[in-house]
Amino acid sequence: MGFCCGARDAEETAHSKEAAHRHSQDRASGESANAGDQLARQLPLLDGNGAGATVRLTVRVVKAEGLLGMDIAGIDARNLSLARTLDALVSLTINDEEQPFGKTNVQWRSRGDPVWNEKFQVDIRHPRSYLCLSVLDDNPVFREGTALAWKQSCGFLEVPLWSLPRNRAVAGWFALNHPDIADNDSGLADRQEQLARVQSEETAKPPESAGRVKLELLLEMSFTQEVRGYLTPAPTFQASPPPLDLPGLLEDISEVRRLIFERLVLPPISAVMYAISWENLALTFAVVSCYWFLFFRPRFLWATVLSVCLLCFWHDIPEAQEEVEVQEDVGGGRRSLLRPVKTGIFLVDRVTKGVASVTNEVTRQVARGAGAIKDGVGDVIGVFGQIRGPNLTELQNLLLVMPGLSLTFRHLQPRVTSVRSGLESLDNMFYWGEGSATASIVKAVTFALVASVICSSYMGALSWYLFLLGGTFMTLTDTPVYKAPCAIMKASSRPQVPFKDCQWFELDE
């Protein structure tokens, strides 16, 4: 009996020791996991060489005033208006992170001027980041921390951290943006776009004030850390795709097709084919002469290229400019500046016609070959011109069969619109849609043409140096050799005055 009791006691002792050992191992692994998570959250801007600590932002949420009341608490006897309160809390995030790094305690039934005086710290991954602040109204029933938590936005604000001085505490009042401007669940890019749209609408009635919040900010970071931070990829903010607009998308695609085929690409090709087709003997002879001239005088290559660029702007003068020119001609009794040029072209045409009559038999065979080439290019152009995309009904039927394409079309819309606006800008430039801008470009190209002719003896060496520097620049754009000077310039430009010229900030002296 004693032997059995002793054996049982020894077995229980062994089990208890084993359980204690297992519990100590689980505790140690848990502590190491927590330490690993804490270390993972500390994301330094350095590359692990031990050259300094992490870049840390300290935020103290002091208080607020003038917040929007979301709950009706009765009637204010002073002005016989509804008295409103809110259960205010502040949520802090960096950029578009889903989980906030800090939330204040809820100030229940505050009158729009809650006081928190709570401090939070977070590690910054990149200097070009935003501190996103949201003031929320908690719900007494579905309160924060429960499974059915429901909160209402009372205002928001994005603070650019690159406008904050290094290693200096800044205290001040930050004006909140009204919650009607942007949805609280939208991304940072969407909020910035909607805020810019509201600010650009001068005739629209500005939204009422959402109050302001007093913050104390401290960005602990050295100059070297900021430079290394700029060497890392900057955060990107993706905007939500706009609602699907099939008629607008098809209109943009049709306009892009028209600009490419009818305005910017096919006209130069047709002009080149016409220049070498011998339909205009003077023009084709001038092209051949220029070709042989460049073979013996390659230093005038830049002058030839710039002359071709000028020919791209040679269109009919707009009506407004023609009227001004005619009035100047009649009033002043002076010849138009284009008349000597036309006279010179006429004389060259007469001379080249005489030369062409002598070499007519030879040029007839060349013209036949050039005509065949032109016909082939024309056939190819005709095939491209007949390309047609789906119409509105076909696209709608396609979306009924494949509804997943709707999101693809939504993402495609901004890109097509951007391509269209870029092509329209080129069209306005080449076809004198914006006369003053095109005139300035023509003057600059003309000046470069004259300079290339005067300095023709140096153009060869200049071309080789430009080729060398351009190739080197394109090769080094993605290397630290190019990024380091840019990072140093950005870090050096950090202001000493916090949030200068920002109307939403008031420094607390």
Short mmCIF file of N, CA, C and O in Angstrom, two decimals, residues 197-313:
data_model
loop_
_atom_site.label_atom_id
_atom_site.label_comp_id
_atom_site.label_asym_id
_atom_site.label_seq_id
_atom_site.Cartn_x
_atom_site.Cartn_y
_atom_site.Cartn_z
N ARG A 197 -11.71 69.17 -55.15
CA ARG A 197 -12.85 69.55 -55.97
C ARG A 197 -13.72 70.57 -55.25
O ARG A 197 -14.18 71.54 -55.85
N VAL A 198 -13.92 70.39 -53.95
CA VAL A 198 -14.73 71.34 -53.18
C VAL A 198 -14.04 72.70 -53.11
O VAL A 198 -14.67 73.76 -53.24
N GLN A 199 -12.73 72.70 -52.91
CA GLN A 199 -12.00 73.96 -52.81
C GLN A 199 -11.93 74.69 -54.14
O GLN A 199 -11.82 75.92 -54.18
N SER A 200 -11.99 73.96 -55.26
CA SER A 200 -11.92 74.61 -56.58
C SER A 200 -13.25 75.17 -57.01
O SER A 200 -13.29 76.01 -57.91
N GLU A 201 -14.35 74.75 -56.42
CA GLU A 201 -15.66 75.25 -56.78
C GLU A 201 -15.90 76.57 -56.05
O GLU A 201 -16.30 76.61 -54.89
N GLU A 202 -15.63 77.68 -56.76
CA GLU A 202 -15.74 78.98 -56.13
C GLU A 202 -17.19 79.40 -55.89
O GLU A 202 -17.51 80.08 -54.93
N THR A 203 -18.09 78.98 -56.79
CA THR A 203 -19.49 79.41 -56.66
C THR A 203 -20.26 78.59 -55.64
O THR A 203 -21.29 79.01 -55.15
N ALA A 204 -19.75 77.39 -55.33
CA ALA A 204 -20.46 76.54 -54.39
C ALA A 204 -20.35 77.11 -52.97
O ALA A 204 -19.36 77.73 -52.60
N LYS A 205 -21.37 76.86 -52.19
CA LYS A 205 -21.39 77.31 -50.81
C LYS A 205 -20.44 76.46 -49.99
O LYS A 205 -20.53 75.22 -49.99
N PRO A 206 -19.47 77.05 -49.28
CA PRO A 206 -18.53 76.25 -48.50
C PRO A 206 -19.24 75.54 -47.36
O PRO A 206 -20.18 76.07 -46.77
N PRO A 207 -18.82 74.31 -47.03
CA PRO A 207 -19.47 73.59 -45.95
C PRO A 207 -19.18 74.25 -44.61
O PRO A 207 -18.21 74.98 -44.44
N GLU A 208 -20.08 73.99 -43.65
CA GLU A 208 -19.91 74.59 -42.34
C GLU A 208 -18.69 74.01 -41.65
O GLU A 208 -18.19 72.95 -42.00
N SER A 209 -18.24 74.73 -40.61
CA SER A 209 -17.04 74.32 -39.90
C SER A 209 -17.30 73.04 -39.12
O SER A 209 -18.38 72.83 -38.56
N ALA A 210 -16.31 72.18 -39.11
CA ALA A 210 -16.39 70.93 -38.34
C ALA A 210 -15.59 71.01 -37.05
O ALA A 210 -15.37 69.98 -36.41
N GLY A 211 -15.13 72.20 -36.67
CA GLY A 211 -14.35 72.35 -35.45
C GLY A 211 -12.86 72.19 -35.70
O GLY A 211 -12.40 72.12 -36.85
N ARG A 212 -12.14 72.12 -34.63
CA ARG A 212 -10.70 71.97 -34.72
C ARG A 212 -10.17 71.18 -33.54
O ARG A 212 -10.83 71.07 -32.50
N VAL A 213 -8.96 70.62 -33.73
CA VAL A 213 -8.33 69.76 -32.74
C VAL A 213 -6.95 70.30 -32.44
O VAL A 213 -6.22 70.73 -33.34
N LYS A 214 -6.60 70.28 -31.15
CA LYS A 214 -5.27 70.70 -30.74
C LYS A 214 -4.38 69.48 -30.61
O LYS A 214 -4.70 68.53 -29.88
N LEU A 215 -3.26 69.51 -31.33
CA LEU A 215 -2.29 68.40 -31.32
C LEU A 215 -0.92 68.92 -30.96
O LEU A 215 -0.58 70.08 -31.22
N GLU A 216 -0.12 68.02 -30.40
CA GLU A 216 1.31 68.25 -30.19
C GLU A 216 2.06 67.17 -30.95
O GLU A 216 1.89 65.98 -30.68
N LEU A 217 2.88 67.57 -31.92
CA LEU A 217 3.58 66.64 -32.80
C LEU A 217 5.07 66.76 -32.60
O LEU A 217 5.61 67.86 -32.46
N LEU A 218 5.75 65.62 -32.62
CA LEU A 218 7.21 65.56 -32.52
C LEU A 218 7.71 64.46 -33.44
O LEU A 218 7.35 63.29 -33.27
N LEU A 219 8.51 64.83 -34.44
CA LEU A 219 9.08 63.88 -35.40
C LEU A 219 10.56 63.72 -35.08
O LEU A 219 11.36 64.63 -35.31
N GLU A 220 10.92 62.57 -34.51
CA GLU A 220 12.30 62.29 -34.12
C GLU A 220 13.01 61.60 -35.28
O GLU A 220 12.77 60.44 -35.57
N MET A 221 13.90 62.35 -35.93
CA MET A 221 14.55 61.84 -37.13
C MET A 221 15.79 62.68 -37.41
O MET A 221 15.77 63.90 -37.27
N SER A 222 16.85 62.02 -37.81
CA SER A 222 18.07 62.72 -38.18
C SER A 222 18.09 62.98 -39.68
O SER A 222 17.28 62.42 -40.44
N PHE A 223 19.02 63.81 -40.11
CA PHE A 223 19.14 64.13 -41.54
C PHE A 223 19.51 62.89 -42.33
O PHE A 223 18.97 62.64 -43.42
N THR A 224 20.42 62.07 -41.80
CA THR A 224 20.83 60.85 -42.50
C THR A 224 19.67 59.89 -42.63
O THR A 224 19.50 59.25 -43.68
N GLN A 225 18.88 59.76 -41.60
CA GLN A 225 17.72 58.87 -41.67
C GLN A 225 16.72 59.35 -42.72
O GLN A 225 16.14 58.53 -43.45
N GLU A 226 16.53 60.64 -42.82
CA GLU A 226 15.60 61.14 -43.82
C GLU A 226 16.12 60.91 -45.23
O GLU A 226 15.35 60.57 -46.13
N VAL A 227 17.42 61.08 -45.44
CA VAL A 227 18.00 60.82 -46.76
C VAL A 227 17.82 59.36 -47.14
O VAL A 227 17.39 59.03 -48.26
N ARG A 228 18.09 58.46 -46.19
CA ARG A 228 17.92 57.04 -46.48
C ARG A 228 16.45 56.69 -46.67
O ARG A 228 16.11 55.76 -47.41
N GLY A 229 15.59 57.41 -45.99
CA GLY A 229 14.17 57.18 -46.18
C GLY A 229 13.71 57.53 -47.57
O GLY A 229 12.88 56.83 -48.16
N TYR A 230 14.23 58.62 -48.14
CA TYR A 230 13.86 59.01 -49.49
C TYR A 230 14.43 58.06 -50.54
O TYR A 230 13.97 58.08 -51.69
N LEU A 231 15.41 57.25 -50.18
CA LEU A 231 15.94 56.25 -51.12
C LEU A 231 15.04 55.03 -51.23
O LEU A 231 15.23 54.20 -52.12
N THR A 232 14.09 54.89 -50.31
CA THR A 232 13.14 53.78 -50.37
C THR A 232 11.92 54.20 -51.19
O THR A 232 11.66 55.39 -51.36
N PRO A 233 11.16 53.26 -51.71
CA PRO A 233 9.97 53.62 -52.51
C PRO A 233 8.96 54.41 -51.69
O PRO A 233 8.65 54.06 -50.54
N ALA A 234 8.45 55.46 -52.27
CA ALA A 234 7.46 56.31 -51.59
C ALA A 234 6.11 55.61 -51.59
O ALA A 234 5.80 54.81 -52.47
N PRO A 235 5.29 55.89 -50.59
CA PRO A 235 3.95 55.28 -50.55
C PRO A 235 3.09 55.80 -51.69
O PRO A 235 3.17 56.96 -52.08
N THR A 236 2.30 54.92 -52.23
CA THR A 236 1.38 55.27 -53.32
C THR A 236 -0.05 55.15 -52.82
O THR A 236 -0.37 54.26 -52.02
N PHE A 237 -0.90 56.03 -53.32
CA PHE A 237 -2.29 56.06 -52.90
C PHE A 237 -3.16 55.87 -54.14
O PHE A 237 -3.17 56.72 -55.03
N GLN A 238 -3.85 54.74 -54.18
CA GLN A 238 -4.66 54.39 -55.33
C GLN A 238 -6.08 54.91 -55.15
O GLN A 238 -6.75 54.60 -54.16
N ALA A 239 -6.53 55.69 -56.11
CA ALA A 239 -7.89 56.22 -56.06
C ALA A 239 -8.87 55.16 -56.55
O ALA A 239 -8.54 54.29 -57.37
N SER A 240 -10.08 55.22 -56.04
CA SER A 240 -11.12 54.29 -56.47
C SER A 240 -11.54 54.59 -57.90
O SER A 240 -11.58 55.76 -58.30
N PRO A 241 -11.84 53.57 -58.69
CA PRO A 241 -12.27 53.82 -60.07
C PRO A 241 -13.61 54.54 -60.09
O PRO A 241 -14.46 54.33 -59.23
N PRO A 242 -13.82 55.41 -61.06
CA PRO A 242 -15.10 56.14 -61.14
C PRO A 242 -16.23 55.21 -61.54
O PRO A 242 -15.99 54.08 -62.01
N PRO A 243 -17.47 55.64 -61.39
CA PRO A 243 -18.60 54.82 -61.85
C PRO A 243 -18.51 54.58 -63.35
O PRO A 243 -17.98 55.39 -64.11
N LEU A 244 -19.02 53.45 -63.75
CA LEU A 244 -18.94 53.06 -65.15
C LEU A 244 -19.81 53.97 -66.01
O LEU A 244 -21.00 54.16 -65.74
N ASP A 245 -19.20 54.54 -67.05
CA ASP A 245 -19.88 55.42 -67.99
C ASP A 245 -19.55 54.92 -69.40
O ASP A 245 -18.59 55.38 -70.03
N LEU A 246 -20.33 53.97 -69.90
CA LEU A 246 -20.05 53.38 -71.20
C LEU A 246 -20.13 54.38 -72.34
O LEU A 246 -19.25 54.39 -73.21
N PRO A 247 -21.15 55.26 -72.40
CA PRO A 247 -21.14 56.25 -73.51
C PRO A 247 -19.93 57.16 -73.48
O PRO A 247 -19.34 57.45 -74.52
N GLY A 248 -19.54 57.62 -72.28
CA GLY A 248 -18.34 58.46 -72.19
C GLY A 248 -17.08 57.72 -72.57
O GLY A 248 -16.19 58.27 -73.23
N LEU A 249 -16.98 56.43 -72.16
CA LEU A 249 -15.80 55.63 -72.51
C LEU A 249 -15.71 55.45 -74.02
O LEU A 249 -14.63 55.58 -74.62
N LEU A 250 -16.84 55.14 -74.66
CA LEU A 250 -16.82 54.96 -76.11
C LEU A 250 -16.50 56.27 -76.83
O LEU A 250 -15.80 56.28 -77.85
N GLU A 251 -16.99 57.38 -76.31
CA GLU A 251 -16.68 58.68 -76.91
C GLU A 251 -15.18 58.99 -76.81
O GLU A 251 -14.56 59.48 -77.77
N ASP A 252 -14.59 58.70 -75.64
CA ASP A 252 -13.15 58.92 -75.48
C ASP A 252 -12.34 58.05 -76.42
O ASP A 252 -11.37 58.50 -77.05
N ILE A 253 -12.74 56.78 -76.55
CA ILE A 253 -12.01 55.87 -77.45
C ILE A 253 -12.14 56.33 -78.90
O ILE A 253 -11.16 56.32 -79.66
N SER A 254 -13.32 56.77 -79.29
CA SER A 254 -13.52 57.26 -80.66
C SER A 254 -12.69 58.51 -80.92
O SER A 254 -12.09 58.65 -82.01
N GLU A 255 -12.62 59.41 -79.94
CA GLU A 255 -11.84 60.63 -80.13
C GLU A 255 -10.34 60.32 -80.18
O GLU A 255 -9.60 60.92 -80.96
N VAL A 256 -9.88 59.38 -79.35
CA VAL A 256 -8.47 58.98 -79.40
C VAL A 256 -8.14 58.39 -80.76
O VAL A 256 -7.09 58.69 -81.36
N ARG A 257 -9.01 57.55 -81.27
CA ARG A 257 -8.78 56.97 -82.60
C ARG A 257 -8.73 58.05 -83.67
O ARG A 257 -7.88 58.01 -84.58
N ARG A 258 -9.64 59.02 -83.59
CA ARG A 258 -9.66 60.09 -84.59
C ARG A 258 -8.40 60.93 -84.51
O ARG A 258 -7.81 61.29 -85.55
N LEU A 259 -7.98 61.28 -83.31
CA LEU A 259 -6.78 62.11 -83.17
C LEU A 259 -5.54 61.39 -83.67
O LEU A 259 -4.66 62.00 -84.29
N ILE A 260 -5.46 60.09 -83.43
CA ILE A 260 -4.27 59.35 -83.85
C ILE A 260 -4.24 59.18 -85.36
O ILE A 260 -3.23 59.49 -86.02
N PHE A 261 -5.34 58.71 -85.93
CA PHE A 261 -5.34 58.36 -87.35
C PHE A 261 -5.52 59.58 -88.25
O PHE A 261 -4.92 59.65 -89.33
N GLU A 262 -6.34 60.52 -87.86
CA GLU A 262 -6.70 61.62 -88.76
C GLU A 262 -5.93 62.91 -88.50
O GLU A 262 -5.96 63.79 -89.35
N ARG A 263 -5.28 63.03 -87.36
CA ARG A 263 -4.67 64.31 -87.03
C ARG A 263 -3.17 64.25 -86.76
O ARG A 263 -2.43 65.14 -87.20
N LEU A 264 -2.70 63.21 -86.09
CA LEU A 264 -1.32 63.24 -85.61
C LEU A 264 -0.39 62.23 -86.28
O LEU A 264 0.80 62.49 -86.41
N VAL A 265 -0.90 61.11 -86.71
CA VAL A 265 -0.03 60.06 -87.26
C VAL A 265 -0.12 59.98 -88.78
O VAL A 265 0.89 60.06 -89.50
N LEU A 266 -1.33 59.80 -89.29
CA LEU A 266 -1.47 59.62 -90.73
C LEU A 266 -1.13 60.86 -91.55
O LEU A 266 -0.56 60.72 -92.65
N PRO A 267 -1.46 62.09 -91.12
CA PRO A 267 -1.04 63.25 -91.93
C PRO A 267 0.47 63.35 -92.13
O PRO A 267 0.91 63.60 -93.28
N PRO A 268 1.32 63.17 -91.11
CA PRO A 268 2.77 63.20 -91.40
C PRO A 268 3.21 62.09 -92.35
O PRO A 268 4.07 62.32 -93.21
N ILE A 269 2.62 60.88 -92.19
CA ILE A 269 2.99 59.80 -93.09
C ILE A 269 2.58 60.13 -94.53
O ILE A 269 3.35 59.92 -95.49
N SER A 270 1.39 60.66 -94.68
CA SER A 270 0.94 61.05 -96.02
C SER A 270 1.82 62.15 -96.60
O SER A 270 2.12 62.16 -97.81
N ALA A 271 2.24 63.10 -95.75
CA ALA A 271 3.11 64.18 -96.22
C ALA A 271 4.46 63.64 -96.68
O ALA A 271 5.00 64.06 -97.72
N VAL A 272 5.01 62.68 -95.94
CA VAL A 272 6.29 62.09 -96.33
C VAL A 272 6.15 61.33 -97.65
O VAL A 272 7.01 61.44 -98.55
N MET A 273 5.09 60.55 -97.78
CA MET A 273 4.90 59.81 -99.02
C MET A 273 4.68 60.76 -100.20
O MET A 273 5.12 60.49 -101.32
N TYR A 274 3.99 61.86 -99.97
CA TYR A 274 3.80 62.84 -101.04
C TYR A 274 5.12 63.50 -101.42
O TYR A 274 5.38 63.79 -102.60
N ALA A 275 5.99 63.72 -100.42
CA ALA A 275 7.26 64.39 -100.70
C ALA A 275 8.19 63.55 -101.54
O ALA A 275 9.04 64.09 -102.27
N ILE A 276 8.06 62.23 -101.49
CA ILE A 276 8.98 61.36 -102.25
C ILE A 276 8.28 60.70 -103.44
O ILE A 276 8.83 59.79 -104.05
N SER A 277 7.07 61.13 -103.76
CA SER A 277 6.32 60.48 -104.85
C SER A 277 6.52 61.14 -106.20
O SER A 277 5.95 60.68 -107.19
N TRP A 278 7.25 62.25 -106.30
CA TRP A 278 7.49 63.00 -107.53
C TRP A 278 6.21 63.57 -108.13
O TRP A 278 6.18 63.93 -109.31
N GLU A 279 5.15 63.66 -107.35
CA GLU A 279 3.98 64.36 -107.84
C GLU A 279 4.24 65.86 -107.89
O GLU A 279 3.71 66.56 -108.75
N ASN A 280 5.03 66.33 -106.96
CA ASN A 280 5.53 67.71 -107.00
C ASN A 280 7.02 67.63 -107.23
O ASN A 280 7.79 67.28 -106.32
N LEU A 281 7.44 67.89 -108.47
CA LEU A 281 8.85 67.70 -108.82
C LEU A 281 9.77 68.58 -108.00
O LEU A 281 10.86 68.14 -107.60
N ALA A 282 9.37 69.80 -107.72
CA ALA A 282 10.23 70.71 -106.95
C ALA A 282 10.44 70.19 -105.54
O ALA A 282 11.55 70.20 -105.00
N LEU A 283 9.38 69.71 -104.92
CA LEU A 283 9.48 69.22 -103.54
C LEU A 283 10.34 67.97 -103.46
O LEU A 283 11.24 67.87 -102.61
N THR A 284 10.10 67.02 -104.34
CA THR A 284 10.88 65.78 -104.30
C THR A 284 12.34 66.04 -104.63
O THR A 284 13.25 65.44 -104.03
N PHE A 285 12.62 66.93 -105.60
CA PHE A 285 14.00 67.26 -105.93
C PHE A 285 14.69 67.93 -104.73
O PHE A 285 15.88 67.67 -104.46
N ALA A 286 13.94 68.76 -104.00
CA ALA A 286 14.53 69.39 -102.82
C ALA A 286 14.84 68.36 -101.74
O ALA A 286 15.87 68.44 -101.06
N VAL A 287 13.99 67.34 -101.58
CA VAL A 287 14.24 66.28 -100.60
C VAL A 287 15.48 65.49 -100.97
O VAL A 287 16.35 65.20 -100.13
N VAL A 288 15.60 65.12 -102.25
CA VAL A 288 16.77 64.36 -102.69
C VAL A 288 18.04 65.20 -102.55
O VAL A 288 19.09 64.70 -102.11
N SER A 289 17.96 66.46 -102.89
CA SER A 289 19.13 67.33 -102.76
C SER A 289 19.55 67.46 -101.30
O SER A 289 20.75 67.44 -100.98
N CYS A 290 18.58 67.58 -100.42
CA CYS A 290 18.89 67.67 -98.99
C CYS A 290 19.52 66.39 -98.50
O CYS A 290 20.45 66.42 -97.69
N TYR A 291 19.05 65.25 -99.00
CA TYR A 291 19.62 63.97 -98.61
C TYR A 291 21.09 63.87 -99.02
O TYR A 291 21.94 63.47 -98.22
N TRP A 292 21.41 64.24 -100.26
CA TRP A 292 22.81 64.20 -100.70
C TRP A 292 23.64 65.27 -99.99
O TRP A 292 24.83 65.04 -99.71
N PHE A 293 23.03 66.38 -99.71
CA PHE A 293 23.77 67.43 -98.99
C PHE A 293 24.17 66.95 -97.60
O PHE A 293 25.30 67.20 -97.15
N LEU A 294 23.27 66.27 -96.91
CA LEU A 294 23.59 65.76 -95.58
C LEU A 294 24.66 64.67 -95.63
O LEU A 294 25.41 64.48 -94.67
N PHE A 295 24.69 63.93 -96.74
CA PHE A 295 25.71 62.90 -96.87
C PHE A 295 27.11 63.51 -96.88
O PHE A 295 28.05 62.95 -96.31
N PHE A 296 27.27 64.66 -97.53
CA PHE A 296 28.58 65.31 -97.59
C PHE A 296 28.77 66.33 -96.48
O PHE A 296 29.92 66.69 -96.16
N ARG A 297 27.71 66.84 -95.88
CA ARG A 297 27.81 67.83 -94.80
C ARG A 297 26.95 67.36 -93.61
O ARG A 297 25.89 67.91 -93.31
N PRO A 298 27.40 66.31 -92.90
CA PRO A 298 26.58 65.79 -91.79
C PRO A 298 26.46 66.75 -90.61
O PRO A 298 25.61 66.54 -89.74
N ARG A 299 27.28 67.81 -90.58
CA ARG A 299 27.19 68.73 -89.45
C ARG A 299 25.89 69.54 -89.47
O ARG A 299 25.55 70.17 -88.48
N PHE A 300 25.20 69.52 -90.60
CA PHE A 300 23.93 70.23 -90.67
C PHE A 300 22.73 69.30 -90.40
O PHE A 300 21.61 69.62 -90.78
N LEU A 301 22.98 68.17 -89.76
CA LEU A 301 21.91 67.24 -89.45
C LEU A 301 20.90 67.86 -88.48
O LEU A 301 19.68 67.73 -88.66
N TRP A 302 21.40 68.55 -87.44
CA TRP A 302 20.49 69.17 -86.47
C TRP A 302 19.65 70.25 -87.14
O TRP A 302 18.45 70.39 -86.84
N ALA A 303 20.25 71.01 -88.03
CA ALA A 303 19.49 72.04 -88.74
C ALA A 303 18.39 71.42 -89.58
O ALA A 303 17.26 71.95 -89.65
N THR A 304 18.67 70.27 -90.19
CA THR A 304 17.65 69.60 -90.99
C THR A 304 16.52 69.08 -90.11
O THR A 304 15.33 69.20 -90.44
N VAL A 305 16.87 68.49 -88.98
CA VAL A 305 15.85 67.97 -88.06
C VAL A 305 14.96 69.11 -87.56
O VAL A 305 13.73 68.99 -87.50
N LEU A 306 15.56 70.21 -87.19
CA LEU A 306 14.78 71.35 -86.71
C LEU A 306 13.92 71.95 -87.82
O LEU A 306 12.82 72.43 -87.58
N SER A 307 14.42 71.90 -89.07
CA SER A 307 13.60 72.38 -90.18
C SER A 307 12.38 71.50 -90.39
O SER A 307 11.27 71.99 -90.65
N VAL A 308 12.57 70.20 -90.26
CA VAL A 308 11.42 69.28 -90.35
C VAL A 308 10.42 69.54 -89.23
O VAL A 308 9.20 69.49 -89.43
N CYS A 309 10.93 69.85 -88.03
CA CYS A 309 10.04 70.19 -86.92
C CYS A 309 9.22 71.45 -87.23
O CYS A 309 8.03 71.52 -86.91
N LEU A 310 9.87 72.42 -87.86
CA LEU A 310 9.13 73.63 -88.23
C LEU A 310 8.06 73.33 -89.26
O LEU A 310 6.98 73.94 -89.26
N LEU A 311 8.34 72.40 -90.17
CA LEU A 311 7.34 72.05 -91.18
C LEU A 311 6.11 71.42 -90.55
O LEU A 311 5.01 71.48 -91.12
N CYS A 312 6.25 70.79 -89.38
CA CYS A 312 5.09 70.20 -88.71
C CYS A 312 4.10 71.27 -88.25
O CYS A 312 2.93 70.97 -88.04
N PHE A 313 4.57 72.51 -88.10
CA PHE A 313 3.68 73.60 -87.68
C PHE A 313 3.18 74.42 -88.88
O PHE A 313 2.53 75.44 -88.69
#
